[in-house]
Amino acid sequence: MAYKFEQLEVWQLAMEYTDLVYDIAKQLPSSEKYNLQSQITRAATSVALNIAEGSTSQSNIEQARFLGLAVRSLIETVACQHLINRRQYLKDSEPLRNAYRASEKLFAKLQAFRHALIKNKSLPSLREEPEPYLLDDDHNPND
């Protein structure tokens, strides 16, 4: 049995991107084990996990929200790549260039998918209508 998310191109791209990020993280100095290495791998993992979790959503809007979280995590990994580059942690910058190119492609696909879901609100979204808040001064005991 295949899960819905396993068929999604964005999830497959996210898995490939995560592999690239993990390869970069392995090359970081041990002093970054609990900082940059942990941060970039957790953020990369979060991209794929949010895509997967969102695929079980009750509505297109809810799935789009999870894709938005995936985009935020992706951007976090890109910021980490900039930090790695600035600190010149890698002897060869090719892995960073490859990951950056992959992030651009994944970003574009995630945004396109997200916008398509928002545009096509075929399923109802779950939300409450806003209610005005009453202050104690607004309450009339004679009502």
Short mmCIF file of N, CA and C in Angstrom, two decimals:
data_model
loop_
_atom_site.label_atom_id
_atom_site.label_comp_id
_atom_site.label_asym_id
_atom_site.label_seq_id
_atom_site.Cartn_x
_atom_site.Cartn_y
_atom_site.Cartn_z
N MET A 1 0.85 -1.19 0.00
CA MET A 1 0.00 0.00 0.00
C MET A 1 0.88 1.24 0.00
N ALA A 2 0.60 2.15 -0.86
CA ALA A 2 1.35 3.40 -0.92
C ALA A 2 0.55 4.50 -0.24
N TYR A 3 1.26 5.35 0.46
CA TYR A 3 0.63 6.52 1.06
C TYR A 3 0.57 7.63 0.01
N LYS A 4 -0.40 8.52 0.16
CA LYS A 4 -0.59 9.60 -0.80
C LYS A 4 0.69 10.43 -0.97
N PHE A 5 1.35 10.73 0.12
CA PHE A 5 2.52 11.61 0.04
C PHE A 5 3.67 10.99 -0.74
N GLU A 6 3.74 9.66 -0.76
CA GLU A 6 4.84 8.99 -1.47
C GLU A 6 4.76 9.21 -2.98
N GLN A 7 3.59 9.57 -3.46
CA GLN A 7 3.39 9.82 -4.89
C GLN A 7 3.65 11.28 -5.27
N LEU A 8 3.78 12.14 -4.27
CA LEU A 8 3.95 13.57 -4.53
C LEU A 8 5.37 13.89 -4.98
N GLU A 9 5.49 14.60 -6.09
CA GLU A 9 6.81 14.99 -6.59
C GLU A 9 7.54 15.86 -5.56
N VAL A 10 6.82 16.76 -4.88
CA VAL A 10 7.48 17.63 -3.90
C VAL A 10 8.06 16.82 -2.75
N TRP A 11 7.40 15.76 -2.34
CA TRP A 11 7.94 14.92 -1.26
C TRP A 11 9.19 14.19 -1.75
N GLN A 12 9.15 13.67 -2.96
CA GLN A 12 10.32 12.97 -3.51
C GLN A 12 11.51 13.93 -3.64
N LEU A 13 11.25 15.14 -4.09
CA LEU A 13 12.31 16.15 -4.17
C LEU A 13 12.83 16.51 -2.78
N ALA A 14 11.93 16.60 -1.82
CA ALA A 14 12.34 16.91 -0.45
C ALA A 14 13.24 15.81 0.12
N MET A 15 12.93 14.57 -0.20
CA MET A 15 13.77 13.46 0.27
C MET A 15 15.17 13.54 -0.36
N GLU A 16 15.23 13.84 -1.64
CA GLU A 16 16.53 13.99 -2.32
C GLU A 16 17.30 15.17 -1.73
N TYR A 17 16.59 16.27 -1.46
CA TYR A 17 17.22 17.45 -0.86
C TYR A 17 17.76 17.12 0.53
N THR A 18 16.99 16.37 1.29
CA THR A 18 17.43 15.99 2.63
C THR A 18 18.73 15.19 2.56
N ASP A 19 18.85 14.31 1.58
CA ASP A 19 20.10 13.56 1.39
C ASP A 19 21.27 14.51 1.15
N LEU A 20 21.07 15.52 0.31
CA LEU A 20 22.14 16.49 0.04
C LEU A 20 22.54 17.24 1.31
N VAL A 21 21.54 17.64 2.08
CA VAL A 21 21.80 18.38 3.32
C VAL A 21 22.54 17.51 4.33
N TYR A 22 22.13 16.26 4.47
CA TYR A 22 22.82 15.36 5.40
C TYR A 22 24.28 15.15 4.97
N ASP A 23 24.53 15.08 3.67
CA ASP A 23 25.91 14.93 3.19
C ASP A 23 26.75 16.15 3.57
N ILE A 24 26.15 17.33 3.50
CA ILE A 24 26.84 18.56 3.92
C ILE A 24 27.08 18.53 5.42
N ALA A 25 26.05 18.17 6.17
CA ALA A 25 26.14 18.18 7.63
C ALA A 25 27.25 17.26 8.15
N LYS A 26 27.45 16.14 7.46
CA LYS A 26 28.50 15.20 7.87
C LYS A 26 29.89 15.81 7.77
N GLN A 27 30.03 16.82 6.93
CA GLN A 27 31.34 17.44 6.71
C GLN A 27 31.63 18.59 7.67
N LEU A 28 30.65 18.95 8.48
CA LEU A 28 30.84 20.08 9.40
C LEU A 28 31.76 19.67 10.55
N PRO A 29 32.46 20.65 11.13
CA PRO A 29 33.34 20.33 12.25
C PRO A 29 32.54 19.86 13.47
N SER A 30 33.19 19.10 14.31
CA SER A 30 32.51 18.56 15.50
C SER A 30 32.01 19.67 16.41
N SER A 31 32.62 20.85 16.35
CA SER A 31 32.16 21.97 17.18
C SER A 31 30.75 22.42 16.80
N GLU A 32 30.29 22.04 15.62
CA GLU A 32 28.95 22.42 15.15
C GLU A 32 27.93 21.31 15.31
N LYS A 33 28.33 20.20 15.96
CA LYS A 33 27.44 19.04 16.07
C LYS A 33 26.09 19.41 16.70
N TYR A 34 26.11 20.19 17.76
CA TYR A 34 24.87 20.51 18.48
C TYR A 34 24.31 21.88 18.09
N ASN A 35 24.89 22.47 17.09
CA ASN A 35 24.40 23.77 16.64
C ASN A 35 23.98 23.70 15.17
N LEU A 36 24.88 24.09 14.29
CA LEU A 36 24.54 24.18 12.87
C LEU A 36 24.23 22.83 12.25
N GLN A 37 24.97 21.80 12.61
CA GLN A 37 24.72 20.46 12.06
C GLN A 37 23.32 19.97 12.45
N SER A 38 23.00 20.12 13.71
CA SER A 38 21.68 19.71 14.19
C SER A 38 20.58 20.55 13.56
N GLN A 39 20.80 21.85 13.48
CA GLN A 39 19.78 22.76 12.96
C GLN A 39 19.45 22.48 11.50
N ILE A 40 20.47 22.33 10.67
CA ILE A 40 20.23 22.14 9.24
C ILE A 40 19.59 20.79 8.95
N THR A 41 19.98 19.74 9.70
CA THR A 41 19.38 18.43 9.44
C THR A 41 17.93 18.37 9.95
N ARG A 42 17.67 19.00 11.10
CA ARG A 42 16.29 19.02 11.60
C ARG A 42 15.38 19.80 10.65
N ALA A 43 15.88 20.92 10.14
CA ALA A 43 15.07 21.73 9.22
C ALA A 43 14.82 20.98 7.91
N ALA A 44 15.84 20.32 7.38
CA ALA A 44 15.68 19.56 6.13
C ALA A 44 14.68 18.43 6.32
N THR A 45 14.79 17.74 7.44
CA THR A 45 13.86 16.66 7.74
C THR A 45 12.43 17.19 7.85
N SER A 46 12.30 18.36 8.44
CA SER A 46 10.99 18.98 8.63
C SER A 46 10.29 19.27 7.30
N VAL A 47 11.05 19.56 6.26
CA VAL A 47 10.45 19.82 4.95
C VAL A 47 9.65 18.59 4.50
N ALA A 48 10.32 17.45 4.47
CA ALA A 48 9.65 16.21 4.03
C ALA A 48 8.53 15.80 4.97
N LEU A 49 8.74 15.97 6.27
CA LEU A 49 7.73 15.57 7.24
C LEU A 49 6.47 16.42 7.15
N ASN A 50 6.62 17.72 6.92
CA ASN A 50 5.44 18.58 6.79
C ASN A 50 4.67 18.28 5.51
N ILE A 51 5.37 17.94 4.45
CA ILE A 51 4.68 17.55 3.21
C ILE A 51 3.87 16.29 3.46
N ALA A 52 4.49 15.32 4.12
CA ALA A 52 3.81 14.05 4.40
C ALA A 52 2.61 14.26 5.31
N GLU A 53 2.81 15.00 6.40
CA GLU A 53 1.72 15.23 7.35
C GLU A 53 0.57 16.00 6.69
N GLY A 54 0.90 16.98 5.88
CA GLY A 54 -0.13 17.78 5.22
C GLY A 54 -0.95 16.99 4.22
N SER A 55 -0.39 15.91 3.70
CA SER A 55 -1.11 15.12 2.70
C SER A 55 -2.33 14.41 3.27
N THR A 56 -2.42 14.33 4.59
CA THR A 56 -3.58 13.70 5.24
C THR A 56 -4.61 14.73 5.68
N SER A 57 -4.44 15.96 5.25
CA SER A 57 -5.32 17.05 5.68
C SER A 57 -6.75 16.85 5.23
N GLN A 58 -7.64 17.50 5.96
CA GLN A 58 -9.07 17.44 5.68
C GLN A 58 -9.50 18.42 4.60
N SER A 59 -8.61 19.36 4.25
CA SER A 59 -8.97 20.35 3.24
C SER A 59 -7.72 20.81 2.49
N ASN A 60 -7.95 21.42 1.35
CA ASN A 60 -6.85 21.98 0.58
C ASN A 60 -6.15 23.09 1.35
N ILE A 61 -6.92 23.90 2.04
CA ILE A 61 -6.35 25.00 2.81
C ILE A 61 -5.45 24.47 3.91
N GLU A 62 -5.88 23.42 4.58
CA GLU A 62 -5.05 22.83 5.64
C GLU A 62 -3.77 22.25 5.05
N GLN A 63 -3.87 21.56 3.93
CA GLN A 63 -2.67 21.01 3.29
C GLN A 63 -1.74 22.14 2.87
N ALA A 64 -2.30 23.23 2.37
CA ALA A 64 -1.49 24.38 1.98
C ALA A 64 -0.75 24.97 3.17
N ARG A 65 -1.39 24.93 4.35
CA ARG A 65 -0.73 25.42 5.57
C ARG A 65 0.51 24.59 5.87
N PHE A 66 0.41 23.27 5.75
CA PHE A 66 1.56 22.40 5.99
C PHE A 66 2.66 22.63 4.95
N LEU A 67 2.25 22.89 3.71
CA LEU A 67 3.25 23.20 2.68
C LEU A 67 3.95 24.52 3.01
N GLY A 68 3.22 25.45 3.59
CA GLY A 68 3.83 26.70 4.04
C GLY A 68 4.87 26.45 5.11
N LEU A 69 4.59 25.53 6.02
CA LEU A 69 5.58 25.17 7.04
C LEU A 69 6.80 24.51 6.40
N ALA A 70 6.56 23.70 5.38
CA ALA A 70 7.67 23.07 4.67
C ALA A 70 8.55 24.13 4.00
N VAL A 71 7.93 25.14 3.41
CA VAL A 71 8.68 26.22 2.77
C VAL A 71 9.53 26.94 3.81
N ARG A 72 8.96 27.23 4.97
CA ARG A 72 9.72 27.91 6.03
C ARG A 72 10.94 27.09 6.45
N SER A 73 10.75 25.79 6.59
CA SER A 73 11.87 24.93 6.96
C SER A 73 12.92 24.90 5.86
N LEU A 74 12.48 24.89 4.62
CA LEU A 74 13.41 24.92 3.50
C LEU A 74 14.25 26.19 3.53
N ILE A 75 13.61 27.32 3.75
CA ILE A 75 14.33 28.60 3.82
C ILE A 75 15.33 28.58 4.98
N GLU A 76 14.98 27.94 6.06
CA GLU A 76 15.89 27.80 7.20
C GLU A 76 17.16 27.05 6.78
N THR A 77 17.00 25.99 5.99
CA THR A 77 18.18 25.25 5.54
C THR A 77 19.06 26.10 4.62
N VAL A 78 18.44 26.95 3.82
CA VAL A 78 19.21 27.82 2.93
C VAL A 78 20.01 28.82 3.76
N ALA A 79 19.40 29.37 4.80
CA ALA A 79 20.13 30.28 5.69
C ALA A 79 21.31 29.56 6.34
N CYS A 80 21.11 28.32 6.73
CA CYS A 80 22.20 27.52 7.30
C CYS A 80 23.32 27.32 6.28
N GLN A 81 22.94 27.11 5.03
CA GLN A 81 23.96 26.96 3.98
C GLN A 81 24.81 28.22 3.85
N HIS A 82 24.18 29.36 3.97
CA HIS A 82 24.93 30.62 3.91
C HIS A 82 25.91 30.71 5.08
N LEU A 83 25.47 30.31 6.27
CA LEU A 83 26.37 30.32 7.42
C LEU A 83 27.55 29.38 7.22
N ILE A 84 27.27 28.21 6.70
CA ILE A 84 28.33 27.22 6.43
C ILE A 84 29.33 27.80 5.42
N ASN A 85 28.82 28.44 4.40
CA ASN A 85 29.68 29.04 3.38
C ASN A 85 30.51 30.19 3.95
N ARG A 86 29.88 31.05 4.73
CA ARG A 86 30.59 32.20 5.32
C ARG A 86 31.72 31.76 6.23
N ARG A 87 31.51 30.65 6.93
CA ARG A 87 32.54 30.15 7.86
C ARG A 87 33.53 29.22 7.16
N GLN A 88 33.31 29.00 5.88
CA GLN A 88 34.20 28.17 5.05
C GLN A 88 34.44 26.80 5.69
N TYR A 89 33.36 26.18 6.13
CA TYR A 89 33.46 24.87 6.79
C TYR A 89 33.74 23.73 5.80
N LEU A 90 33.39 23.92 4.54
CA LEU A 90 33.60 22.85 3.56
C LEU A 90 34.82 23.17 2.69
N LYS A 91 35.65 22.18 2.47
CA LYS A 91 36.82 22.35 1.60
C LYS A 91 36.38 22.55 0.16
N ASP A 92 35.33 21.84 -0.23
CA ASP A 92 34.77 21.92 -1.58
C ASP A 92 33.37 22.51 -1.48
N SER A 93 33.13 23.61 -2.15
CA SER A 93 31.81 24.26 -2.05
C SER A 93 30.79 23.68 -3.03
N GLU A 94 31.17 22.70 -3.82
CA GLU A 94 30.24 22.10 -4.79
C GLU A 94 28.98 21.52 -4.11
N PRO A 95 29.11 20.80 -2.98
CA PRO A 95 27.90 20.30 -2.32
C PRO A 95 26.93 21.42 -1.93
N LEU A 96 27.47 22.56 -1.52
CA LEU A 96 26.60 23.69 -1.19
C LEU A 96 25.90 24.23 -2.43
N ARG A 97 26.62 24.32 -3.52
CA ARG A 97 26.01 24.79 -4.77
C ARG A 97 24.91 23.84 -5.23
N ASN A 98 25.18 22.54 -5.13
CA ASN A 98 24.18 21.54 -5.53
C ASN A 98 22.93 21.63 -4.65
N ALA A 99 23.15 21.76 -3.34
CA ALA A 99 22.01 21.86 -2.42
C ALA A 99 21.23 23.15 -2.67
N TYR A 100 21.94 24.23 -2.95
CA TYR A 100 21.26 25.50 -3.21
C TYR A 100 20.38 25.39 -4.46
N ARG A 101 20.93 24.81 -5.53
CA ARG A 101 20.14 24.63 -6.75
C ARG A 101 18.92 23.74 -6.49
N ALA A 102 19.13 22.68 -5.72
CA ALA A 102 18.01 21.79 -5.38
C ALA A 102 16.96 22.53 -4.55
N SER A 103 17.42 23.41 -3.66
CA SER A 103 16.47 24.17 -2.83
C SER A 103 15.64 25.12 -3.68
N GLU A 104 16.24 25.71 -4.70
CA GLU A 104 15.49 26.61 -5.59
C GLU A 104 14.39 25.85 -6.32
N LYS A 105 14.72 24.68 -6.82
CA LYS A 105 13.73 23.87 -7.54
C LYS A 105 12.61 23.43 -6.59
N LEU A 106 12.99 22.97 -5.40
CA LEU A 106 12.00 22.51 -4.43
C LEU A 106 11.12 23.67 -3.98
N PHE A 107 11.72 24.83 -3.75
CA PHE A 107 10.95 26.02 -3.35
C PHE A 107 9.89 26.35 -4.41
N ALA A 108 10.30 26.37 -5.67
CA ALA A 108 9.36 26.70 -6.75
C ALA A 108 8.22 25.69 -6.82
N LYS A 109 8.54 24.41 -6.68
CA LYS A 109 7.51 23.36 -6.75
C LYS A 109 6.57 23.44 -5.55
N LEU A 110 7.12 23.68 -4.37
CA LEU A 110 6.28 23.80 -3.17
C LEU A 110 5.33 24.99 -3.29
N GLN A 111 5.86 26.12 -3.74
CA GLN A 111 5.03 27.32 -3.87
C GLN A 111 3.93 27.11 -4.91
N ALA A 112 4.27 26.48 -6.02
CA ALA A 112 3.27 26.24 -7.07
C ALA A 112 2.17 25.31 -6.56
N PHE A 113 2.57 24.26 -5.86
CA PHE A 113 1.60 23.31 -5.30
C PHE A 113 0.72 24.01 -4.27
N ARG A 114 1.34 24.78 -3.42
CA ARG A 114 0.61 25.50 -2.36
C ARG A 114 -0.41 26.47 -2.97
N HIS A 115 0.03 27.24 -3.96
CA HIS A 115 -0.88 28.20 -4.60
C HIS A 115 -2.02 27.50 -5.33
N ALA A 116 -1.74 26.36 -5.94
CA ALA A 116 -2.80 25.60 -6.62
C ALA A 116 -3.84 25.12 -5.62
N LEU A 117 -3.39 24.69 -4.44
CA LEU A 117 -4.33 24.24 -3.41
C LEU A 117 -5.18 25.38 -2.90
N ILE A 118 -4.56 26.53 -2.69
CA ILE A 118 -5.30 27.70 -2.19
C ILE A 118 -6.31 28.16 -3.23
N LYS A 119 -5.91 28.14 -4.49
CA LYS A 119 -6.79 28.58 -5.57
C LYS A 119 -7.98 27.63 -5.73
N ASN A 120 -7.76 26.36 -5.52
CA ASN A 120 -8.81 25.35 -5.69
C ASN A 120 -9.30 24.90 -4.32
N LYS A 121 -10.18 25.67 -3.74
CA LYS A 121 -10.72 25.35 -2.41
C LYS A 121 -11.90 24.40 -2.54
N SER A 122 -11.68 23.25 -3.14
CA SER A 122 -12.80 22.33 -3.38
C SER A 122 -13.33 21.70 -2.10
N LEU A 123 -12.49 21.60 -1.10
CA LEU A 123 -12.94 21.06 0.18
C LEU A 123 -13.09 22.20 1.17
N PRO A 124 -14.05 22.12 2.06
CA PRO A 124 -14.23 23.22 3.01
C PRO A 124 -13.09 23.28 4.02
N SER A 125 -12.74 24.49 4.41
CA SER A 125 -11.73 24.63 5.45
C SER A 125 -12.42 24.65 6.80
N LEU A 126 -11.69 24.24 7.81
CA LEU A 126 -12.23 24.21 9.16
C LEU A 126 -11.78 25.45 9.90
N ARG A 127 -12.71 26.30 10.26
CA ARG A 127 -12.37 27.48 11.05
C ARG A 127 -13.63 28.01 11.70
N GLU A 128 -13.41 28.78 12.74
CA GLU A 128 -14.53 29.40 13.45
C GLU A 128 -14.70 30.82 12.93
N GLU A 129 -15.92 31.27 12.91
CA GLU A 129 -16.18 32.66 12.58
C GLU A 129 -15.79 33.51 13.78
N PRO A 130 -15.20 34.66 13.54
CA PRO A 130 -14.78 35.50 14.67
C PRO A 130 -15.98 36.01 15.46
N GLU A 131 -15.86 36.00 16.74
CA GLU A 131 -16.89 36.51 17.64
C GLU A 131 -16.32 37.73 18.36
N PRO A 132 -17.12 38.75 18.57
CA PRO A 132 -16.60 39.91 19.31
C PRO A 132 -16.38 39.53 20.78
N TYR A 133 -15.31 40.07 21.33
CA TYR A 133 -15.04 39.84 22.74
C TYR A 133 -15.77 40.90 23.57
N LEU A 134 -16.38 40.46 24.65
CA LEU A 134 -17.07 41.39 25.54
C LEU A 134 -16.22 41.63 26.77
N LEU A 135 -16.12 42.88 27.15
CA LEU A 135 -15.43 43.24 28.37
C LEU A 135 -16.45 43.34 29.49
N ASP A 136 -16.00 43.25 30.71
CA ASP A 136 -16.92 43.34 31.83
C ASP A 136 -17.74 44.63 31.77
N ASP A 137 -17.12 45.71 31.29
CA ASP A 137 -17.83 46.98 31.19
C ASP A 137 -18.95 46.92 30.15
N ASP A 138 -18.82 46.01 29.16
CA ASP A 138 -19.82 45.89 28.11
C ASP A 138 -21.04 45.09 28.56
N HIS A 139 -20.91 44.38 29.66
CA HIS A 139 -21.98 43.50 30.11
C HIS A 139 -22.98 44.30 30.94
N ASN A 140 -24.23 44.22 30.56
CA ASN A 140 -25.29 44.90 31.29
C ASN A 140 -26.07 43.83 32.05
N PRO A 141 -26.05 43.83 33.38
CA PRO A 141 -26.74 42.79 34.15
C PRO A 141 -28.25 42.79 33.95
N ASN A 142 -28.82 43.89 33.44
CA ASN A 142 -30.26 43.96 33.23
C ASN A 142 -30.69 43.34 31.90
N ASP A 143 -29.75 42.88 31.08
CA ASP A 143 -30.10 42.27 29.78
C ASP A 143 -30.65 40.90 29.97
#
